[in-house]
Amino acid sequence: MWTSSLLSLLATTAVAQYSAPSNNTLGPNADGKYEISSEGIRGLFIPYGASVTNLFIPGKGGVERDVVLGFDKALDYEGKDHPHFGGVPGRYANRIKNSTFVIDDVRYNVVPNENNNNDTLHGGPNGWDYRNFTIVAHTKDSITFSIVDPDGEMGFPGEVVSYVTYTMTPNTWKIKIVAMATTKKTPIMLTSHTYWNLDGFANPETPTALNHTFHLPYSGQRVGVDNILIPDGTILPNEKHSVNDFWSAPKQIGANLTAPESHGNCGFNCTGYDNCYLVNRAQNGPYDWHNSGPVATLASEWSGIKVDIYSDQEAFQMYSCIGQNGKTPIKSTQGVAGREAFVQQYGCVVMEVQDWIDAINQPEWQRESKHIFGPNSPTYTLEADYVFSTTK
Ligand SMILES: *[C@@H]1O[C@H](CO)[C@@H](O)[C@H](O)[C@H]1NC(C)=O
Ligand SMILES: *[C@@H]1O[C@H](CO)[C@@H](O)[C@H](O)[C@H]1NC(C)=O
Ligand SMILES: *[C@@H]1O[C@H](CO)[C@@H](O)[C@H](O)[C@H]1NC(C)=O
Ligand SMILES: *[C@@H]1O[C@H](CO)[C@@H](O)[C@H](O)[C@H]1NC(C)=O
Ligand SMILES: *[C@@H]1O[C@H](CO)[C@@H](O)[C@H](O)[C@H]1NC(C)=O
Ligand SMILES: *[C@@H]1O[C@H](CO)[C@@H](O)[C@H](O)[C@H]1NC(C)=O
Ligand SMILES: *[C@@H]1O[C@H](CO)[C@@H](O)[C@H](O)[C@H]1NC(C)=O
């Protein structure tokens, strides 16, 4: 929980090396992970990327499932294979076209790391989820991580200081991220990049998440992209019954996999989803995100686990794990005896609350106030509540 006095303390001490009174008497466990919990929910986290590594939710019959992807040990995250499991990509999540942007007529070039260096993904090769955050607070139901991202790192202008707080309340995982650009104007867009399999890979019928049911009630539109998933400036309609229609009714992630339109829907020769859906909630006037309904819902009939995601963010990226190829191991807390313990193609769903991707290169979208932050701007904030329920 952020109190206003804590926030103003952080704001005034941000430029100097911040040292909060820490209370780390609660962790880490033998695998280097830190636990927080509440009734019906238990999560493990690590400083590397401020990542969630495990999330245990009771399914049908009270059987606990670990519903997020990750690795068994904190140090496993530092390997070459870096799927951005459960971390906070920063300082600018998703893709930056041509690894460049302009602020106040000055062009900045950031370090490319994708598509033969044609663009920058998730803040570049040393983005935030390749770094250790600092734990600044830890109680039995909450943990706060911080990072100081220096001026010029990855080519971004100015220092950014960010705090990521995860809190558990009954059946709910709450995320609050704040970030302050302390010295210069710079782009900031953050998210939680969590991969989900609500069966904990224990469904004997399938190792995939294609039967998970997905709903985006506010998302009649999506961002148009080119062959390498870079926004081209267009906003496209998700026509009723089309493959991208998750708004008119919930449907399974795999419902339209064999429809011809699914091929190429997520870039060149890619069949499935890696799309940024807009969240249009303002048409009926001001709203409070806490009680304007979930922006997304994912559910598995097999495990009985459903997650409703509430957020203040105005877009939602969903990726159906097309790139998984049976090489990434699942955790020892997941899986079913007799089946290969690796993540298969379509084995998961990534869900990211965020803003309209690459808006820094689409000035006509007029979202500058949500993407460019400086010493005189309001603090960047992101909030999301993941509320779990279970069918009998
Ligand atoms: C730190 O944690 C210990 C053990 O949980 C607790 O007794 C103590 O009150 C905590 N101190 C602060 C400053 O929160
Ligand atoms: C990419 O950015 C560079 C400057 O960094 C510029 O010279 C080049 O024209 C840009 N290319 C495209 C296709 O926008
Ligand atoms: C990336 O840029 C190179 C030139 O630097 C070009 O040959 C290539 O086709 C581009 N696109 C992709 C997807 O690699
Ligand atoms: C993160 O911290 C761990 C544990 O102290 C250390 O072994 C590892 O090298 C650090 N990684 C980075 C990227 O700093
Ligand atoms: C997935 O769902 C479909 C349609 O509801 C059903 O026919 C099929 O048996 C399910 N498959 C698995 C592997 O659970
Ligand atoms: C997609 O699946 C839904 C649900 O089964 C169906 O109603 C719709 O017609 C399908 N759309 C396409 C393009 O196949
Ligand atoms: C398209 O994808 C398929 C299946 O992954 C692959 O076999 C094929 O070589 C790819 N085609 C091209 C042109 O990359």
Coordinates of C-alpha atoms and ligand atoms in Angstrom, one line a residue:
M1 CA 0.0 0.0 0.0
W2 CA 1.3 3.4 -0.9
T3 CA 0.7 6.2 1.5
S4 CA 1.0 9.7 0.2
S5 CA 3.8 10.5 2.7
L6 CA 5.8 7.5 1.5
L7 CA 5.3 8.6 -2.1
S8 CA 6.5 12.1 -1.4
L9 CA 9.5 10.7 0.6
L10 CA 10.3 8.6 -2.5
A11 CA 9.9 11.5 -4.8
T12 CA 12.2 13.8 -2.8
T13 CA 14.9 11.2 -2.2
A14 CA 14.7 9.6 -5.7
V15 CA 17.8 11.1 -7.2
A16 CA 20.1 10.0 -4.4
Q17 CA 20.6 6.3 -3.8
Y18 CA 17.3 5.3 -2.0
S19 CA 17.6 3.2 1.1
A20 CA 14.3 2.5 2.8
P21 CA 14.1 0.8 6.1
S22 CA 13.9 -2.8 4.8
N23 CA 12.5 -5.8 6.6
N24 CA 13.7 -8.9 4.8
T25 CA 13.4 -11.2 7.8
L26 CA 10.9 -13.2 5.9
G27 CA 12.9 -14.6 3.0
P28 CA 14.4 -15.9 0.7
N29 CA 13.7 -19.6 0.6
A30 CA 16.2 -22.2 -0.5
D31 CA 15.5 -21.5 -4.2
G32 CA 16.0 -17.7 -3.7
K33 CA 12.3 -16.9 -3.8
Y34 CA 10.3 -14.6 -1.5
E35 CA 6.8 -15.6 -0.4
I36 CA 3.6 -13.6 0.2
S37 CA 0.1 -15.0 0.8
S38 CA -3.4 -14.5 1.8
E39 CA -6.5 -16.7 2.0
G40 CA -6.8 -18.8 -1.2
I41 CA -3.6 -17.4 -2.7
R42 CA 0.2 -17.8 -2.3
G43 CA 2.9 -16.4 -4.5
L44 CA 6.7 -16.5 -4.8
F45 CA 8.7 -13.6 -6.3
I46 CA 12.4 -12.9 -7.1
P47 CA 14.4 -9.7 -7.4
Y48 CA 15.4 -10.6 -11.0
G49 CA 13.0 -8.6 -13.1
A50 CA 10.7 -8.2 -10.0
S51 CA 9.3 -11.4 -11.3
V52 CA 6.5 -13.6 -10.1
T53 CA 7.8 -17.2 -10.2
N54 CA 4.9 -19.2 -8.7
L55 CA 1.3 -18.6 -8.0
F56 CA -0.7 -21.3 -6.1
I57 CA -4.5 -21.2 -6.5
P58 CA -6.9 -23.9 -5.2
G59 CA -8.7 -25.5 -8.1
K60 CA -11.6 -27.9 -8.3
G61 CA -11.8 -30.2 -5.3
G62 CA -9.4 -27.9 -3.4
V63 CA -6.4 -29.2 -5.5
E64 CA -3.7 -26.4 -5.6
R65 CA -2.4 -25.5 -9.0
D66 CA 0.7 -23.4 -9.8
V67 CA -0.9 -21.3 -12.6
V68 CA 2.1 -19.2 -13.8
L69 CA 5.2 -20.2 -15.8
G70 CA 8.6 -19.8 -14.4
F71 CA 11.7 -21.6 -13.3
D72 CA 12.4 -23.6 -10.1
K73 CA 15.3 -21.5 -8.9
A74 CA 15.9 -17.8 -8.9
L75 CA 19.3 -18.3 -10.6
D76 CA 17.7 -20.2 -13.5
Y77 CA 16.3 -16.9 -14.7
E78 CA 19.7 -15.6 -15.6
G79 CA 20.3 -18.1 -18.5
K80 CA 20.5 -17.3 -22.2
D81 CA 16.9 -18.5 -22.9
H82 CA 15.0 -15.4 -21.7
P83 CA 11.3 -15.7 -22.2
H84 CA 10.5 -12.6 -20.0
F85 CA 8.8 -15.0 -17.5
G86 CA 6.7 -13.0 -15.1
G87 CA 8.8 -9.9 -14.9
V88 CA 8.4 -6.2 -15.3
P89 CA 9.8 -5.2 -18.7
G90 CA 11.1 -1.6 -18.8
R91 CA 11.5 1.2 -19.1
Y92 CA 9.4 0.8 -22.2
A93 CA 7.5 -2.5 -22.7
N94 CA 6.7 -4.1 -26.1
R95 CA 8.3 -2.8 -29.3
I96 CA 9.8 0.5 -30.3
K97 CA 9.7 0.9 -34.1
N98 CA 13.2 1.3 -35.6
S99 CA 14.6 1.7 -32.1
T100 CA 14.1 5.4 -32.2
F101 CA 11.7 8.2 -31.0
V102 CA 11.6 12.0 -30.8
I103 CA 10.9 14.1 -27.7
D104 CA 10.8 17.9 -28.1
D105 CA 12.4 17.7 -31.5
V106 CA 15.4 15.7 -30.3
R107 CA 15.8 12.2 -31.8
Y108 CA 16.9 9.4 -29.4
N109 CA 18.3 6.0 -30.5
V110 CA 17.9 3.1 -28.2
V111 CA 19.6 -0.3 -28.4
P112 CA 17.9 -2.8 -30.8
N113 CA 17.4 -6.4 -29.8
E114 CA 14.8 -8.0 -32.1
N115 CA 14.2 -8.9 -35.8
N116 CA 17.8 -8.5 -36.9
N117 CA 18.1 -5.3 -34.9
N118 CA 15.1 -3.6 -36.6
D119 CA 13.4 -2.8 -33.3
T120 CA 13.7 -2.7 -29.5
L121 CA 11.7 -5.2 -27.5
H122 CA 11.0 -4.7 -23.8
G123 CA 13.5 -2.0 -23.2
G124 CA 16.4 -3.6 -25.0
P125 CA 19.0 -6.3 -24.2
N126 CA 19.5 -4.9 -20.7
G127 CA 15.8 -4.1 -20.1
W128 CA 14.5 -4.1 -16.5
D129 CA 13.6 -7.8 -16.5
Y130 CA 17.3 -8.6 -17.1
R131 CA 18.3 -6.9 -13.9
N132 CA 18.0 -7.5 -10.1
F133 CA 15.6 -5.1 -8.4
T134 CA 16.2 -4.2 -4.7
I135 CA 13.7 -5.4 -2.1
V136 CA 12.6 -2.4 -0.1
A137 CA 9.8 -4.0 1.9
H138 CA 8.5 -7.4 2.6
T139 CA 5.7 -8.5 4.9
K140 CA 3.7 -11.8 4.9
D141 CA 1.2 -10.4 2.4
S142 CA 3.2 -7.8 0.4
I143 CA 6.6 -7.2 -1.2
T144 CA 8.0 -4.1 -2.8
F145 CA 10.9 -4.0 -5.3
S146 CA 12.7 -0.9 -6.6
I147 CA 15.0 -0.1 -9.5
V148 CA 17.1 2.9 -10.4
D149 CA 17.5 3.0 -14.2
P150 CA 20.4 5.4 -15.0
D151 CA 20.4 8.3 -17.5
G152 CA 21.6 6.9 -20.9
E153 CA 21.1 3.2 -20.1
M154 CA 20.0 1.4 -23.3
G155 CA 20.0 4.9 -24.9
F156 CA 17.0 6.3 -23.0
P157 CA 17.3 9.9 -21.7
G158 CA 17.2 10.6 -18.0
E159 CA 17.1 8.6 -14.8
V160 CA 13.9 6.6 -13.9
V161 CA 13.2 5.4 -10.4
S162 CA 10.4 2.7 -10.1
Y163 CA 8.7 0.8 -7.3
V164 CA 6.8 -2.4 -7.9
T165 CA 4.5 -3.6 -5.1
Y166 CA 2.7 -7.0 -5.1
T167 CA 0.1 -7.5 -2.4
M168 CA -2.1 -10.5 -1.7
T169 CA -5.6 -10.1 -0.3
P170 CA -8.1 -13.0 -0.1
N171 CA -8.2 -14.7 -3.6
T172 CA -6.5 -11.6 -5.1
W173 CA -3.1 -10.6 -6.4
K174 CA -2.7 -6.8 -6.6
I175 CA 0.0 -5.0 -8.6
K176 CA 0.9 -1.4 -8.2
I177 CA 3.8 0.1 -10.2
V178 CA 5.0 3.7 -10.0
A179 CA 7.8 5.3 -11.9
M180 CA 9.3 8.7 -11.8
A181 CA 11.5 10.4 -14.4
T182 CA 13.7 12.3 -12.1
T183 CA 15.9 14.3 -14.5
K184 CA 14.7 14.4 -18.1
K185 CA 11.7 13.7 -20.3
T186 CA 11.6 10.0 -21.3
P187 CA 9.2 7.3 -22.5
I188 CA 7.8 5.0 -19.8
M189 CA 5.5 2.1 -20.3
L190 CA 5.5 -0.9 -18.0
T191 CA 3.5 -4.1 -17.5
S192 CA 3.6 -7.4 -15.7
H193 CA 4.7 -10.0 -18.3
T194 CA 3.2 -13.1 -16.8
Y195 CA 2.6 -16.4 -18.7
W196 CA -0.4 -18.4 -17.5
N197 CA -1.6 -22.0 -17.7
L198 CA -4.5 -22.3 -15.3
D199 CA -4.2 -26.1 -15.3
G200 CA -0.7 -25.9 -14.0
F201 CA 0.1 -28.2 -17.0
A202 CA -1.6 -31.0 -15.0
N203 CA -4.5 -31.6 -17.4
P204 CA -4.0 -35.1 -18.7
E205 CA -6.0 -34.3 -21.9
T206 CA -3.8 -31.5 -23.1
P207 CA -0.5 -29.7 -22.4
T208 CA -1.9 -26.5 -24.1
A209 CA -4.0 -23.6 -23.0
L210 CA -6.1 -23.7 -26.2
N211 CA -9.2 -24.7 -24.2
H212 CA -8.9 -21.8 -21.8
T213 CA -11.8 -19.4 -22.3
F214 CA -10.9 -15.8 -22.8
H215 CA -13.0 -12.6 -22.7
L216 CA -12.2 -9.0 -23.4
P217 CA -15.5 -7.2 -22.8
Y218 CA -14.3 -3.7 -23.7
S219 CA -12.1 -4.6 -26.7
G220 CA -13.9 -4.1 -30.0
Q221 CA -10.7 -2.7 -31.5
R222 CA -7.0 -3.5 -31.7
V223 CA -3.7 -1.9 -32.9
G224 CA -2.8 -2.7 -36.5
V225 CA 0.7 -4.1 -36.9
D226 CA 3.1 -5.0 -39.7
N227 CA 4.8 -8.4 -40.3
I228 CA 7.1 -8.0 -37.3
L229 CA 4.4 -6.8 -35.0
I230 CA 5.3 -3.1 -35.1
P231 CA 2.2 -0.8 -35.0
D232 CA 1.5 0.8 -38.4
G233 CA -0.7 3.6 -37.0
T234 CA -4.0 1.9 -37.8
I235 CA -6.7 1.0 -35.3
L236 CA -8.6 -2.1 -36.6
P237 CA -12.1 -3.3 -35.8
N238 CA -12.5 -6.7 -34.1
E239 CA -15.6 -7.6 -36.1
K240 CA -18.2 -9.8 -34.4
H241 CA -17.3 -13.5 -35.0
S242 CA -13.9 -12.7 -36.4
V243 CA -10.9 -14.4 -35.0
N244 CA -10.1 -11.3 -32.9
D245 CA -13.6 -11.0 -31.4
F246 CA -13.2 -11.7 -27.7
W247 CA -15.6 -8.9 -26.8
S248 CA -19.1 -10.0 -28.0
A249 CA -18.8 -13.3 -26.0
P250 CA -16.1 -15.3 -24.3
K251 CA -14.5 -18.0 -26.4
Q252 CA -11.7 -20.5 -26.2
I253 CA -8.2 -19.3 -27.2
G254 CA -8.1 -22.1 -29.8
A255 CA -11.6 -21.7 -31.1
N256 CA -10.5 -20.1 -34.4
L257 CA -7.1 -21.7 -34.7
T258 CA -7.9 -23.3 -38.1
A259 CA -9.7 -20.3 -39.5
P260 CA -7.7 -18.9 -42.5
E261 CA -7.6 -15.4 -40.8
S262 CA -5.7 -16.8 -37.9
H263 CA -2.7 -17.3 -40.1
G264 CA -0.7 -14.1 -40.2
N265 CA -2.7 -12.6 -37.3
C266 CA 0.4 -12.4 -35.1
G267 CA 2.9 -11.4 -37.7
F268 CA 4.6 -13.2 -40.7
N269 CA 3.7 -16.9 -40.9
C270 CA 2.3 -16.8 -37.4
T271 CA -0.9 -18.5 -36.5
G272 CA -2.6 -17.3 -33.3
Y273 CA -2.5 -14.2 -31.2
D274 CA 0.1 -11.6 -30.2
N275 CA -2.1 -8.6 -30.3
C276 CA -2.7 -5.3 -28.5
Y277 CA -6.4 -4.9 -27.8
L278 CA -7.8 -1.5 -26.8
V279 CA -9.8 -1.2 -23.6
N280 CA -12.7 1.3 -24.4
R281 CA -14.4 2.2 -21.1
A282 CA -14.9 5.9 -21.2
Q283 CA -17.9 6.0 -23.6
N284 CA -20.4 6.0 -20.7
G285 CA -18.6 8.7 -18.8
P286 CA -16.1 8.6 -16.0
Y287 CA -15.4 5.2 -14.5
D288 CA -13.6 3.8 -11.5
W289 CA -11.5 0.8 -12.7
H290 CA -12.1 -1.0 -9.4
N291 CA -15.8 -1.4 -10.1
S292 CA -16.2 -1.0 -13.8
G293 CA -15.8 -4.8 -14.3
P294 CA -12.8 -6.8 -15.4
V295 CA -11.0 -5.8 -18.6
A296 CA -10.2 -9.5 -19.2
T297 CA -11.2 -12.9 -17.9
L298 CA -9.4 -16.2 -18.4
A299 CA -10.9 -19.5 -17.2
S300 CA -10.2 -23.2 -17.5
E301 CA -13.1 -25.6 -17.2
W302 CA -10.7 -28.5 -16.4
S303 CA -9.1 -27.0 -13.3
G304 CA -12.1 -24.8 -12.5
I305 CA -9.9 -21.8 -12.0
K306 CA -10.9 -18.4 -13.3
V307 CA -9.1 -15.1 -13.1
D308 CA -10.8 -11.7 -13.6
I309 CA -8.4 -8.9 -14.3
Y310 CA -9.2 -5.4 -13.2
S311 CA -6.9 -2.6 -14.3
D312 CA -6.5 1.2 -14.8
Q313 CA -4.7 0.5 -18.1
E314 CA -6.3 1.2 -21.5
A315 CA -4.9 -1.6 -23.6
F316 CA -4.3 -5.4 -23.1
Q317 CA -1.8 -7.5 -25.0
M318 CA -2.5 -11.2 -25.3
Y319 CA 0.0 -13.7 -26.7
S320 CA -0.9 -17.4 -27.2
C321 CA 2.6 -18.8 -26.8
I322 CA 3.1 -19.6 -30.5
G323 CA 6.9 -19.3 -30.1
Q324 CA 7.1 -22.0 -27.4
N325 CA 8.6 -25.1 -28.9
G326 CA 8.9 -27.8 -26.2
K327 CA 12.4 -26.7 -25.1
T328 CA 11.5 -24.6 -22.0
P329 CA 11.1 -26.8 -18.9
I330 CA 8.0 -26.5 -16.7
K331 CA 8.5 -26.3 -13.0
S332 CA 8.6 -29.2 -10.5
T333 CA 5.4 -27.8 -9.0
Q334 CA 3.6 -28.4 -12.3
G335 CA 2.8 -31.1 -14.9
V336 CA 1.4 -34.6 -14.9
A337 CA 3.2 -37.9 -14.6
G338 CA 4.1 -39.6 -17.9
R339 CA 4.2 -36.4 -20.0
E340 CA 7.3 -34.5 -21.1
A341 CA 7.8 -31.6 -18.7
F342 CA 8.3 -28.9 -21.3
V343 CA 6.2 -26.0 -22.4
Q344 CA 4.6 -26.9 -25.8
Q345 CA 3.5 -24.5 -28.5
Y346 CA 0.2 -22.9 -27.3
G347 CA 1.0 -24.2 -23.8
C348 CA 0.3 -20.8 -22.2
V349 CA -1.3 -17.4 -22.5
V350 CA 0.6 -14.1 -21.8
M351 CA -1.7 -11.3 -20.6
E352 CA -0.3 -7.8 -20.2
V353 CA -2.1 -4.8 -18.9
Q354 CA -0.5 -1.7 -20.5
D355 CA -1.1 1.3 -22.7
W356 CA -1.4 1.5 -26.5
I357 CA 1.9 0.0 -27.7
D358 CA 4.6 2.2 -29.4
A359 CA 2.4 5.3 -29.0
I360 CA 5.7 7.3 -28.8
N361 CA 6.0 6.7 -32.6
Q362 CA 2.3 7.4 -33.3
P363 CA 1.8 11.1 -32.3
E364 CA -1.6 11.2 -34.0
W365 CA -2.9 8.9 -31.3
Q366 CA -2.4 11.8 -28.9
R367 CA -1.3 9.7 -26.0
E368 CA 1.8 11.6 -25.1
S369 CA 0.7 12.3 -21.5
K370 CA 0.5 8.5 -20.9
H371 CA 3.9 7.7 -22.5
I372 CA 6.3 10.7 -21.9
F373 CA 7.2 11.5 -18.3
G374 CA 9.6 14.1 -16.9
P375 CA 10.5 15.8 -13.6
N376 CA 7.4 18.0 -13.8
S377 CA 5.0 15.2 -14.9
P378 CA 2.6 13.3 -12.7
T379 CA 4.1 10.0 -11.5
Y380 CA 3.6 7.1 -13.9
T381 CA 1.2 4.5 -12.3
L382 CA -0.2 1.1 -13.2
E383 CA -2.6 -0.8 -11.1
A384 CA -4.2 -4.2 -11.6
D385 CA -6.1 -6.7 -9.5
Y386 CA -6.1 -10.4 -10.5
V387 CA -9.2 -11.9 -8.7
F388 CA -9.4 -15.7 -8.6
S389 CA -12.4 -17.9 -8.2
T390 CA -13.0 -21.6 -8.6
T391 CA -15.9 -23.7 -9.7
K392 CA -16.8 -26.7 -7.6
Ligands
LIG1 C1 10.2 -6.6 10.8 O1 9.7 -8.0 10.9 C2 9.7 -8.5 12.2 C3 9.4 -10.0 12.0 O2 8.3 -10.3 11.2 C4 8.7 -7.8 13.0 O3 8.6 -8.3 14.3 C5 9.1 -6.3 13.0 O4 8.1 -5.6 13.7 C6 9.2 -5.8 11.6 N1 9.8 -4.4 11.7 C7 9.3 -3.4 11.0 C8 10.0 -2.1 11.1 O5 8.3 -3.5 10.2
LIG2 C1 15.5 4.5 -38.6 O1 16.1 5.4 -37.8 C2 17.3 6.0 -38.3 C3 17.9 6.9 -37.3 O2 18.1 6.3 -36.2 C4 16.9 6.7 -39.6 O3 18.1 7.2 -40.2 C5 16.2 5.8 -40.5 O4 15.7 6.5 -41.6 C6 15.0 5.1 -39.9 N1 14.4 4.2 -40.7 C7 13.1 4.1 -40.9 C8 12.6 3.0 -41.9 O5 12.3 4.8 -40.3
LIG3 C1 15.8 -5.8 -40.8 O1 16.8 -5.0 -41.3 C2 17.6 -5.6 -42.3 C3 18.6 -4.5 -42.8 O2 19.3 -4.0 -41.7 C4 16.8 -6.1 -43.5 O3 17.6 -6.8 -44.4 C5 15.7 -7.1 -42.9 O4 14.9 -7.5 -43.9 C6 14.9 -6.4 -41.9 N1 13.7 -7.1 -41.4 C7 13.7 -8.3 -40.7 C8 12.4 -8.8 -40.3 O5 14.7 -8.8 -40.3
LIG4 C1 21.2 -11.1 -9.2 O1 21.5 -11.5 -7.9 C2 22.0 -12.8 -7.8 C3 22.0 -13.2 -6.3 O2 22.7 -12.2 -5.6 C4 23.3 -12.9 -8.4 O3 23.9 -14.2 -8.4 C5 23.2 -12.5 -9.9 O4 24.4 -12.4 -10.6 C6 22.5 -11.1 -10.0 N1 22.2 -10.9 -11.4 C7 22.4 -9.7 -12.1 C8 21.9 -9.7 -13.5 O5 22.8 -8.7 -11.5
LIG5 C1 -11.4 -28.7 -25.6 O1 -12.7 -28.2 -25.7 C2 -13.4 -28.7 -26.8 C3 -14.7 -27.9 -27.0 O2 -15.2 -27.5 -25.8 C4 -13.7 -30.2 -26.4 O3 -14.5 -30.8 -27.4 C5 -12.4 -30.9 -26.2 O4 -12.6 -32.2 -25.7 C6 -11.5 -30.2 -25.2 N1 -10.2 -30.8 -25.3 C7 -9.4 -31.0 -24.3 C8 -8.1 -31.6 -24.6 O5 -9.7 -30.7 -23.1
LIG6 C1 -14.5 -18.3 -34.1 O1 -15.0 -19.2 -33.1 C2 -16.3 -18.7 -32.6 C3 -16.7 -19.6 -31.5 O2 -16.6 -21.0 -31.8 C4 -17.3 -18.8 -33.8 O3 -18.6 -18.4 -33.4 C5 -16.8 -18.0 -34.9 O4 -17.7 -18.1 -36.0 C6 -15.4 -18.3 -35.3 N1 -14.9 -17.4 -36.3 C7 -14.2 -17.7 -37.4 C8 -13.7 -16.7 -38.3 O5 -13.9 -18.9 -37.6
LIG7 C1 5.9 -21.1 -41.8 O1 5.7 -21.8 -40.7 C2 5.7 -23.2 -40.9 C3 5.3 -23.9 -39.6 O2 6.0 -23.4 -38.5 C4 7.1 -23.6 -41.4 O3 7.2 -25.0 -41.6 C5 7.4 -22.9 -42.7 O4 8.8 -23.2 -43.1 C6 7.3 -21.4 -42.5 N1 7.4 -20.7 -43.8 C7 8.2 -19.7 -44.0 C8 8.1 -19.1 -45.4 O5 8.9 -19.2 -43.1

